[in-house]
Each structure stands twice: as C-alpha cells, then as structure tokens.
Amino acid sequence: MKILVTGGTVFVSQFAAQYFSELGHEVFVLNRGTKPQVENCTLIRADRNSLGEKLHGIYFDLILDITAYNDRDILSLLDSGVKFHKYIFLSSSAVYPETNSQPFCENQTVGKNSFWLDYGTDKIAAEKILLERFHDAYVVRPPYLYGIGNNIYREAFVFECADLNRKFYLPRQGKMKLQFFNVRDLCRMFEAILEKNPKNHILNVGNTNAISVREWVSLCYEAAGKIPNLVQVNDEIPQRNYFPFYDYEYFLDVRNQQEILSDLTEMKQGLRESYEWYSKNKSRVNKKDFIAFIDSHFKE
C-alpha cells in the first residue's frame, strides 16, 4: 500500500512509519523536516496546517493520522486536496469524562475530563469532524502507550531511578491501577483494522488487565536488572510533582479490540525492549524535574 503517516519523527508516528515500511509498504511521512527521518520513508516537508499544494491530488491507500490534536488539524488535511481510501485517526482515552461508569466503553458519551482538560475536548472535536466528513474513518482510543521510542518521561523516569540505584517514591502505597498498551501492538491493531474492516469504527485499545503502579515500577526496575527500594508517600504531596501519572485511575473496555487482535505483548517483554531503547537514547527523552523535587522535599 501507499501510506501517509503524519509526523514520523517521534515515538508513535516514528514507530508506525518504520513498522509499515518494514512490512514492505510505500510510506510517506508528513512533517516539517526538522528532525532525523525514518529510513526508507519519503518525506513530505510541510506543516500540516500550512500545506498549500503539497498533497493536492496525491492518492494514498491509507492516511494514518497520528499527530492530529484538534478539528483544525483534521480539516487542514481533509481540505488539502489529498485523495485516500482509508483513514485511521489516533485519538485518546482522554475523551471520556472521569464521571462515566467504568470500564469506559466506546458507546458512552464523551465529554470534558477534569484531568485532561483541553487535550481531551480537542480530541473529541477532531473525532467529530473526521467522522462527519468521512464516515468510513476509524478512530482508535488508547490508554497510556509505552514501548520502543517513548520519549515521554514515564517508564524512562523509573529506568533512570533504577540506573542511579535510587529509592523510588510511590503515591498512595502504589495501589492505583493503570492500563497500558505497547506501541507495537498499536501498530498491529492498525494492521488488523486494515485487514478485517471491523464494523465498529470507534475502538478502544489496551491491555486486557490493569496493573498497579507498584507492580509497574517493579517491572521497570526488573527490566533494568534492579530491585526497587519502594518508599510510600503520604497524600498531602501532589503526586504529579514526583510521579509521572495523575492521581487518576481508569480502565477501558477493550472487548471489541479482542475480537480482531487478542495476542498482545507481555508487559515484561515490552518494558525490556523499552529499557534497551532508553539506554541508547537517553538524550531523546523529555525529562521533567521529578528527581530535583524528590531531592529537595523527601528525606532519604
């Protein structure tokens, strides 16, 4: 197939471009050309909101839209004159308000989430305009993504603490549960959608089981060949100052995903792969000041 991947230089979009290229597809990436590009992909150098004639009249079998955050991003692409057969949009579980019953299902009402704020409502607007303009598009809603290429300071933060043999500070005794999804499984899901054309055009994706943050941190340390020394933190200190996730537990219903993709990456394997990537690409991670906060606020 001839595939257009929006982005192509960071985490999910980079992994997706490489994934489909290695499958033998002809992959084009749309970005501003300011970062290193994936090998064997053709660069279309442009800002997606200033496309001009860059895509006019060009046909793609698939548009894999990883980088759209709002309705303007969607419209800029749809109104560019580009021609395509299929369109898959990477949305987010942030579209579900935290007041919905859990697990969140695709047929629930979407709305503002007080943790994700504009990020979630902008994704809602993007989904809405896409499905209004192109009814056959697919919308994919993941939970927290992890794996090779993750430049977000999540598992990378834990890996850094493990490498430095630091204690690890856990909020709320580490009982909060999170749902993850490996970036490779996400791309396999894209592939499954193309092959099976599921009747549901909005699809939650994610591992079938949630995992406590205590278990997750322990697995991250294990991937680094270490055993964590875990320290519990009281509730008075906002956990986002020293921990990479909001104090927000949620879970997605992924039964529709399971019908078309059921064999998923085991968490230990996924984190080992993520650690191997991190070890060679530490400078590519967008670090936050968690360690500085810990050193100034917590006593050893």
PDB file of N, CA, C and O in Angstrom, residues 74-136:
ATOM      1  N   ILE A  74      -7.450  18.169  11.608  1.00  0.00           N
ATOM      2  CA  ILE A  74      -8.158  17.263  10.704  1.00  0.00           C
ATOM      3  C   ILE A  74      -8.563  17.991   9.431  1.00  0.00           C
ATOM      4  O   ILE A  74      -8.342  17.509   8.309  1.00  0.00           O
ATOM      5  N   LEU A  75      -9.158  19.172   9.596  1.00  0.00           N
ATOM      6  CA  LEU A  75      -9.649  19.909   8.431  1.00  0.00           C
ATOM      7  C   LEU A  75      -8.520  20.313   7.489  1.00  0.00           C
ATOM      8  O   LEU A  75      -8.678  20.291   6.270  1.00  0.00           O
ATOM      9  N   SER A  76      -7.381  20.669   8.042  1.00  0.00           N
ATOM     10  CA  SER A  76      -6.266  21.081   7.185  1.00  0.00           C
ATOM     11  C   SER A  76      -5.853  19.953   6.254  1.00  0.00           C
ATOM     12  O   SER A  76      -5.475  20.186   5.103  1.00  0.00           O
ATOM     13  N   LEU A  77      -5.950  18.725   6.743  1.00  0.00           N
ATOM     14  CA  LEU A  77      -5.590  17.585   5.910  1.00  0.00           C
ATOM     15  C   LEU A  77      -6.700  17.254   4.919  1.00  0.00           C
ATOM     16  O   LEU A  77      -6.454  17.073   3.712  1.00  0.00           O
ATOM     17  N   LEU A  78      -7.945  17.198   5.412  1.00  0.00           N
ATOM     18  CA  LEU A  78      -9.059  16.848   4.533  1.00  0.00           C
ATOM     19  C   LEU A  78      -9.271  17.880   3.434  1.00  0.00           C
ATOM     20  O   LEU A  78      -9.727  17.539   2.330  1.00  0.00           O
ATOM     21  N   ASP A  79      -8.960  19.139   3.716  1.00  0.00           N
ATOM     22  CA  ASP A  79      -9.174  20.204   2.731  1.00  0.00           C
ATOM     23  C   ASP A  79      -7.945  20.485   1.869  1.00  0.00           C
ATOM     24  O   ASP A  79      -7.922  21.455   1.113  1.00  0.00           O
ATOM     25  N   SER A  80      -6.932  19.626   1.974  1.00  0.00           N
ATOM     26  CA  SER A  80      -5.683  19.856   1.240  1.00  0.00           C
ATOM     27  C   SER A  80      -5.738  19.389  -0.205  1.00  0.00           C
ATOM     28  O   SER A  80      -4.813  19.643  -0.978  1.00  0.00           O
ATOM     29  N   GLY A  81      -6.817  18.679  -0.556  1.00  0.00           N
ATOM     30  CA  GLY A  81      -6.905  18.108  -1.891  1.00  0.00           C
ATOM     31  C   GLY A  81      -6.328  16.708  -1.976  1.00  0.00           C
ATOM     32  O   GLY A  81      -6.276  16.117  -3.061  1.00  0.00           O
ATOM     33  N   VAL A  82      -5.917  16.156  -0.849  1.00  0.00           N
ATOM     34  CA  VAL A  82      -5.381  14.801  -0.832  1.00  0.00           C
ATOM     35  C   VAL A  82      -6.496  13.796  -1.106  1.00  0.00           C
ATOM     36  O   VAL A  82      -7.659  14.026  -0.769  1.00  0.00           O
ATOM     37  N   LYS A  83      -6.154  12.699  -1.767  1.00  0.00           N
ATOM     38  CA  LYS A  83      -7.113  11.645  -2.053  1.00  0.00           C
ATOM     39  C   LYS A  83      -6.683  10.386  -1.292  1.00  0.00           C
ATOM     40  O   LYS A  83      -5.489  10.113  -1.171  1.00  0.00           O
ATOM     41  N   PHE A  84      -7.655   9.636  -0.779  1.00  0.00           N
ATOM     42  CA  PHE A  84      -7.302   8.467   0.020  1.00  0.00           C
ATOM     43  C   PHE A  84      -8.453   7.477   0.031  1.00  0.00           C
ATOM     44  O   PHE A  84      -9.605   7.817  -0.273  1.00  0.00           O
ATOM     45  N   HIS A  85      -8.115   6.247   0.411  1.00  0.00           N
ATOM     46  CA  HIS A  85      -9.117   5.184   0.503  1.00  0.00           C
ATOM     47  C   HIS A  85      -9.537   4.955   1.956  1.00  0.00           C
ATOM     48  O   HIS A  85     -10.729   4.861   2.246  1.00  0.00           O
ATOM     49  N   LYS A  86      -8.564   4.873   2.872  1.00  0.00           N
ATOM     50  CA  LYS A  86      -8.873   4.637   4.276  1.00  0.00           C
ATOM     51  C   LYS A  86      -8.160   5.669   5.148  1.00  0.00           C
ATOM     52  O   LYS A  86      -7.108   6.199   4.773  1.00  0.00           O
ATOM     53  N   TYR A  87      -8.747   5.896   6.324  1.00  0.00           N
ATOM     54  CA  TYR A  87      -8.206   6.897   7.249  1.00  0.00           C
ATOM     55  C   TYR A  87      -8.336   6.329   8.666  1.00  0.00           C
ATOM     56  O   TYR A  87      -9.419   5.942   9.098  1.00  0.00           O
ATOM     57  N   ILE A  88      -7.208   6.266   9.376  1.00  0.00           N
ATOM     58  CA  ILE A  88      -7.211   5.858  10.782  1.00  0.00           C
ATOM     59  C   ILE A  88      -6.649   7.007  11.605  1.00  0.00           C
ATOM     60  O   ILE A  88      -5.562   7.512  11.319  1.00  0.00           O
ATOM     61  N   PHE A  89      -7.400   7.415  12.619  1.00  0.00           N
ATOM     62  CA  PHE A  89      -7.007   8.531  13.469  1.00  0.00           C
ATOM     63  C   PHE A  89      -6.690   8.034  14.871  1.00  0.00           C
ATOM     64  O   PHE A  89      -7.511   7.347  15.490  1.00  0.00           O
ATOM     65  N   LEU A  90      -5.519   8.389  15.379  1.00  0.00           N
ATOM     66  CA  LEU A  90      -5.154   8.049  16.748  1.00  0.00           C
ATOM     67  C   LEU A  90      -5.711   9.117  17.676  1.00  0.00           C
ATOM     68  O   LEU A  90      -5.194  10.219  17.759  1.00  0.00           O
ATOM     69  N   SER A  91      -6.757   8.752  18.386  1.00  0.00           N
ATOM     70  CA  SER A  91      -7.362   9.662  19.353  1.00  0.00           C
ATOM     71  C   SER A  91      -6.811   9.330  20.736  1.00  0.00           C
ATOM     72  O   SER A  91      -5.622   9.049  20.885  1.00  0.00           O
ATOM     73  N   SER A  92      -7.667   9.312  21.754  1.00  0.00           N
ATOM     74  CA  SER A  92      -7.181   9.133  23.122  1.00  0.00           C
ATOM     75  C   SER A  92      -8.326   8.725  24.039  1.00  0.00           C
ATOM     76  O   SER A  92      -9.495   9.077  23.804  1.00  0.00           O
ATOM     77  N   SER A  93      -7.986   8.022  25.107  1.00  0.00           N
ATOM     78  CA  SER A  93      -8.973   7.725  26.151  1.00  0.00           C
ATOM     79  C   SER A  93      -9.342   8.970  26.942  1.00  0.00           C
ATOM     80  O   SER A  93     -10.286   8.937  27.744  1.00  0.00           O
ATOM     81  N   ALA A  94      -8.641  10.077  26.722  1.00  0.00           N
ATOM     82  CA  ALA A  94      -8.941  11.331  27.409  1.00  0.00           C
ATOM     83  C   ALA A  94     -10.291  11.906  27.009  1.00  0.00           C
ATOM     84  O   ALA A  94     -10.768  12.870  27.622  1.00  0.00           O
ATOM     85  N   VAL A  95     -10.947  11.325  26.001  1.00  0.00           N
ATOM     86  CA  VAL A  95     -12.259  11.819  25.573  1.00  0.00           C
ATOM     87  C   VAL A  95     -13.371  11.408  26.541  1.00  0.00           C
ATOM     88  O   VAL A  95     -14.469  11.963  26.481  1.00  0.00           O
ATOM     89  N   TYR A  96     -13.086  10.463  27.430  1.00  0.00           N
ATOM     90  CA  TYR A  96     -14.106  10.012  28.373  1.00  0.00           C
ATOM     91  C   TYR A  96     -14.040  10.841  29.658  1.00  0.00           C
ATOM     92  O   TYR A  96     -12.980  10.900  30.300  1.00  0.00           O
ATOM     93  N   PRO A  97     -15.139  11.459  30.072  1.00  0.00           N
ATOM     94  CA  PRO A  97     -15.128  12.157  31.360  1.00  0.00           C
ATOM     95  C   PRO A  97     -14.961  11.169  32.503  1.00  0.00           C
ATOM     96  O   PRO A  97     -15.456  10.042  32.431  1.00  0.00           O
ATOM     97  N   GLU A  98     -14.261  11.565  33.533  1.00  0.00           N
ATOM     98  CA  GLU A  98     -13.995  10.649  34.644  1.00  0.00           C
ATOM     99  C   GLU A  98     -15.270  10.269  35.396  1.00  0.00           C
ATOM    100  O   GLU A  98     -15.276   9.303  36.172  1.00  0.00           O
ATOM    101  N   THR A  99     -16.358  10.999  35.145  1.00  0.00           N
ATOM    102  CA  THR A  99     -17.629  10.696  35.804  1.00  0.00           C
ATOM    103  C   THR A  99     -18.378   9.538  35.141  1.00  0.00           C
ATOM    104  O   THR A  99     -19.369   9.052  35.706  1.00  0.00           O
ATOM    105  N   ASN A 100     -17.945   9.094  33.972  1.00  0.00           N
ATOM    106  CA  ASN A 100     -18.572   7.934  33.336  1.00  0.00           C
ATOM    107  C   ASN A 100     -18.341   6.684  34.177  1.00  0.00           C
ATOM    108  O   ASN A 100     -17.356   6.575  34.905  1.00  0.00           O
ATOM    109  N   SER A 101     -19.247   5.724  34.055  1.00  0.00           N
ATOM    110  CA  SER A 101     -19.021   4.436  34.692  1.00  0.00           C
ATOM    111  C   SER A 101     -17.871   3.717  33.992  1.00  0.00           C
ATOM    112  O   SER A 101     -17.644   3.900  32.798  1.00  0.00           O
ATOM    113  N   GLN A 102     -17.152   2.912  34.777  1.00  0.00           N
ATOM    114  CA  GLN A 102     -16.007   2.191  34.224  1.00  0.00           C
ATOM    115  C   GLN A 102     -16.282   0.697  34.217  1.00  0.00           C
ATOM    116  O   GLN A 102     -17.036   0.203  35.040  1.00  0.00           O
ATOM    117  N   PRO A 103     -15.672  -0.036  33.277  1.00  0.00           N
ATOM    118  CA  PRO A 103     -14.720   0.430  32.269  1.00  0.00           C
ATOM    119  C   PRO A 103     -15.399   1.282  31.197  1.00  0.00           C
ATOM    120  O   PRO A 103     -16.570   1.058  30.872  1.00  0.00           O
ATOM    121  N   PHE A 104     -14.651   2.246  30.667  1.00  0.00           N
ATOM    122  CA  PHE A 104     -15.181   3.115  29.627  1.00  0.00           C
ATOM    123  C   PHE A 104     -15.425   2.307  28.350  1.00  0.00           C
ATOM    124  O   PHE A 104     -14.548   1.578  27.890  1.00  0.00           O
ATOM    125  N   CYS A 105     -16.625   2.473  27.774  1.00  0.00           N
ATOM    126  CA  CYS A 105     -16.992   1.780  26.542  1.00  0.00           C
ATOM    127  C   CYS A 105     -17.124   2.783  25.398  1.00  0.00           C
ATOM    128  O   CYS A 105     -17.437   3.959  25.617  1.00  0.00           O
ATOM    129  N   GLU A 106     -16.931   2.298  24.187  1.00  0.00           N
ATOM    130  CA  GLU A 106     -16.954   3.179  23.020  1.00  0.00           C
ATOM    131  C   GLU A 106     -18.298   3.873  22.824  1.00  0.00           C
ATOM    132  O   GLU A 106     -18.353   4.963  22.237  1.00  0.00           O
ATOM    133  N   ASN A 107     -19.379   3.259  23.303  1.00  0.00           N
ATOM    134  CA  ASN A 107     -20.705   3.860  23.081  1.00  0.00           C
ATOM    135  C   ASN A 107     -21.108   4.833  24.185  1.00  0.00           C
ATOM    136  O   ASN A 107     -22.215   5.367  24.169  1.00  0.00           O
ATOM    137  N   GLN A 108     -20.235   5.071  25.156  1.00  0.00           N
ATOM    138  CA  GLN A 108     -20.532   6.057  26.188  1.00  0.00           C
ATOM    139  C   GLN A 108     -20.409   7.477  25.641  1.00  0.00           C
ATOM    140  O   GLN A 108     -19.706   7.735  24.664  1.00  0.00           O
ATOM    141  N   THR A 109     -21.069   8.401  26.316  1.00  0.00           N
ATOM    142  CA  THR A 109     -20.968   9.806  25.957  1.00  0.00           C
ATOM    143  C   THR A 109     -19.559  10.310  26.262  1.00  0.00           C
ATOM    144  O   THR A 109     -18.989  10.003  27.305  1.00  0.00           O
ATOM    145  N   VAL A 110     -19.005  11.069  25.338  1.00  0.00           N
ATOM    146  CA  VAL A 110     -17.704  11.685  25.570  1.00  0.00           C
ATOM    147  C   VAL A 110     -17.925  13.082  26.141  1.00  0.00           C
ATOM    148  O   VAL A 110     -19.014  13.654  26.045  1.00  0.00           O
ATOM    149  N   GLY A 111     -16.876  13.638  26.746  1.00  0.00           N
ATOM    150  CA  GLY A 111     -17.002  14.959  27.339  1.00  0.00           C
ATOM    151  C   GLY A 111     -15.743  15.369  28.066  1.00  0.00           C
ATOM    152  O   GLY A 111     -14.748  14.629  28.093  1.00  0.00           O
ATOM    153  N   LYS A 112     -15.769  16.525  28.673  1.00  0.00           N
ATOM    154  CA  LYS A 112     -14.582  17.079  29.312  1.00  0.00           C
ATOM    155  C   LYS A 112     -14.165  16.232  30.500  1.00  0.00           C
ATOM    156  O   LYS A 112     -14.966  15.880  31.357  1.00  0.00           O
ATOM    157  N   ASN A 113     -12.892  15.917  30.540  1.00  0.00           N
ATOM    158  CA  ASN A 113     -12.283  15.206  31.656  1.00  0.00           C
ATOM    159  C   ASN A 113     -11.468  16.212  32.456  1.00  0.00           C
ATOM    160  O   ASN A 113     -10.624  16.924  31.893  1.00  0.00           O
ATOM    161  N   SER A 114     -11.695  16.290  33.756  1.00  0.00           N
ATOM    162  CA  SER A 114     -11.067  17.336  34.567  1.00  0.00           C
ATOM    163  C   SER A 114      -9.569  17.125  34.758  1.00  0.00           C
ATOM    164  O   SER A 114      -8.877  18.028  35.223  1.00  0.00           O
ATOM    165  N   PHE A 115      -9.068  15.951  34.405  1.00  0.00           N
ATOM    166  CA  PHE A 115      -7.624  15.726  34.446  1.00  0.00           C
ATOM    167  C   PHE A 115      -6.971  16.125  33.124  1.00  0.00           C
ATOM    168  O   PHE A 115      -5.913  16.751  33.099  1.00  0.00           O
ATOM    169  N   TRP A 116      -7.622  15.778  32.004  1.00  0.00           N
ATOM    170  CA  TRP A 116      -7.021  16.005  30.687  1.00  0.00           C
ATOM    171  C   TRP A 116      -7.437  17.321  30.048  1.00  0.00           C
ATOM    172  O   TRP A 116      -6.796  17.778  29.101  1.00  0.00           O
ATOM    173  N   LEU A 117      -8.535  17.915  30.517  1.00  0.00           N
ATOM    174  CA  LEU A 117      -8.946  19.255  30.092  1.00  0.00           C
ATOM    175  C   LEU A 117      -8.996  19.394  28.574  1.00  0.00           C
ATOM    176  O   LEU A 117      -9.625  18.594  27.908  1.00  0.00           O
ATOM    177  N   ASP A 118      -8.329  20.432  28.021  1.00  0.00           N
ATOM    178  CA  ASP A 118      -8.447  20.732  26.594  1.00  0.00           C
ATOM    179  C   ASP A 118      -7.914  19.624  25.698  1.00  0.00           C
ATOM    180  O   ASP A 118      -8.377  19.470  24.565  1.00  0.00           O
ATOM    181  N   TYR A 119      -6.951  18.876  26.183  1.00  0.00           N
ATOM    182  CA  TYR A 119      -6.420  17.777  25.370  1.00  0.00           C
ATOM    183  C   TYR A 119      -7.544  16.823  25.000  1.00  0.00           C
ATOM    184  O   TYR A 119      -7.672  16.413  23.833  1.00  0.00           O
ATOM    185  N   GLY A 120      -8.378  16.480  25.972  1.00  0.00           N
ATOM    186  CA  GLY A 120      -9.480  15.577  25.708  1.00  0.00           C
ATOM    187  C   GLY A 120     -10.567  16.191  24.837  1.00  0.00           C
ATOM    188  O   GLY A 120     -11.044  15.567  23.889  1.00  0.00           O
ATOM    189  N   THR A 121     -10.965  17.422  25.138  1.00  0.00           N
ATOM    190  CA  THR A 121     -12.033  18.045  24.351  1.00  0.00           C
ATOM    191  C   THR A 121     -11.579  18.346  22.928  1.00  0.00           C
ATOM    192  O   THR A 121     -12.383  18.293  21.987  1.00  0.00           O
ATOM    193  N   ASP A 122     -10.300  18.656  22.749  1.00  0.00           N
ATOM    194  CA  ASP A 122      -9.785  18.870  21.389  1.00  0.00           C
ATOM    195  C   ASP A 122      -9.798  17.571  20.584  1.00  0.00           C
ATOM    196  O   ASP A 122     -10.094  17.571  19.378  1.00  0.00           O
ATOM    197  N   LYS A 123      -9.478  16.458  21.241  1.00  0.00           N
ATOM    198  CA  LYS A 123      -9.549  15.161  20.560  1.00  0.00           C
ATOM    199  C   LYS A 123     -10.994  14.830  20.187  1.00  0.00           C
ATOM    200  O   LYS A 123     -11.262  14.263  19.119  1.00  0.00           O
ATOM    201  N   ILE A 124     -11.947  15.180  21.060  1.00  0.00           N
ATOM    202  CA  ILE A 124     -13.361  14.967  20.753  1.00  0.00           C
ATOM    203  C   ILE A 124     -13.748  15.735  19.489  1.00  0.00           C
ATOM    204  O   ILE A 124     -14.422  15.206  18.594  1.00  0.00           O
ATOM    205  N   ALA A 125     -13.323  16.986  19.415  1.00  0.00           N
ATOM    206  CA  ALA A 125     -13.634  17.809  18.246  1.00  0.00           C
ATOM    207  C   ALA A 125     -13.014  17.224  16.981  1.00  0.00           C
ATOM    208  O   ALA A 125     -13.625  17.245  15.899  1.00  0.00           O
ATOM    209  N   ALA A 126     -11.813  16.689  17.113  1.00  0.00           N
ATOM    210  CA  ALA A 126     -11.138  16.079  15.957  1.00  0.00           C
ATOM    211  C   ALA A 126     -11.897  14.842  15.484  1.00  0.00           C
ATOM    212  O   ALA A 126     -12.124  14.649  14.280  1.00  0.00           O
ATOM    213  N   GLU A 127     -12.299  13.979  16.425  1.00  0.00           N
ATOM    214  CA  GLU A 127     -13.073  12.793  16.075  1.00  0.00           C
ATOM    215  C   GLU A 127     -14.371  13.186  15.359  1.00  0.00           C
ATOM    216  O   GLU A 127     -14.735  12.605  14.330  1.00  0.00           O
ATOM    217  N   LYS A 128     -15.046  14.165  15.907  1.00  0.00           N
ATOM    218  CA  LYS A 128     -16.362  14.557  15.398  1.00  0.00           C
ATOM    219  C   LYS A 128     -16.280  15.043  13.955  1.00  0.00           C
ATOM    220  O   LYS A 128     -17.040  14.593  13.090  1.00  0.00           O
ATOM    221  N   ILE A 129     -15.354  15.931  13.685  1.00  0.00           N
ATOM    222  CA  ILE A 129     -15.273  16.489  12.331  1.00  0.00           C
ATOM    223  C   ILE A 129     -14.808  15.437  11.336  1.00  0.00           C
ATOM    224  O   ILE A 129     -15.266  15.404  10.182  1.00  0.00           O
ATOM    225  N   LEU A 130     -13.928  14.545  11.765  1.00  0.00           N
ATOM    226  CA  LEU A 130     -13.465  13.488  10.861  1.00  0.00           C
ATOM    227  C   LEU A 130     -14.602  12.563  10.469  1.00  0.00           C
ATOM    228  O   LEU A 130     -14.806  12.275   9.277  1.00  0.00           O
ATOM    229  N   LEU A 131     -15.380  12.095  11.444  1.00  0.00           N
ATOM    230  CA  LEU A 131     -16.448  11.154  11.145  1.00  0.00           C
ATOM    231  C   LEU A 131     -17.615  11.818  10.420  1.00  0.00           C
ATOM    232  O   LEU A 131     -18.359  11.147   9.695  1.00  0.00           O
ATOM    233  N   GLU A 132     -17.775  13.129  10.611  1.00  0.00           N
ATOM    234  CA  GLU A 132     -18.786  13.856   9.831  1.00  0.00           C
ATOM    235  C   GLU A 132     -18.363  13.955   8.370  1.00  0.00           C
ATOM    236  O   GLU A 132     -19.201  13.824   7.464  1.00  0.00           O
ATOM    237  N   ARG A 133     -17.098  14.192   8.145  1.00  0.00           N
ATOM    238  CA  ARG A 133     -16.607  14.387   6.776  1.00  0.00           C
ATOM    239  C   ARG A 133     -16.302  13.065   6.057  1.00  0.00           C
ATOM    240  O   ARG A 133     -16.404  12.988   4.838  1.00  0.00           O
ATOM    241  N   PHE A 134     -15.901  12.046   6.820  1.00  0.00           N
ATOM    242  CA  PHE A 134     -15.545  10.767   6.214  1.00  0.00           C
ATOM    243  C   PHE A 134     -16.039   9.648   7.133  1.00  0.00           C
ATOM    244  O   PHE A 134     -15.378   9.249   8.078  1.00  0.00           O
ATOM    245  N   HIS A 135     -17.243   9.151   6.836  1.00  0.00           N
ATOM    246  CA  HIS A 135     -17.935   8.214   7.726  1.00  0.00           C
ATOM    247  C   HIS A 135     -17.179   6.901   7.915  1.00  0.00           C
ATOM    248  O   HIS A 135     -17.354   6.225   8.937  1.00  0.00           O
ATOM    249  N   ASP A 136     -16.374   6.531   6.928  1.00  0.00           N
ATOM    250  CA  ASP A 136     -15.692   5.240   6.997  1.00  0.00           C
ATOM    251  C   ASP A 136     -14.368   5.294   7.738  1.00  0.00           C
ATOM    252  O   ASP A 136     -13.651   4.289   7.791  1.00  0.00           O
TER     253      ASP A 136
END
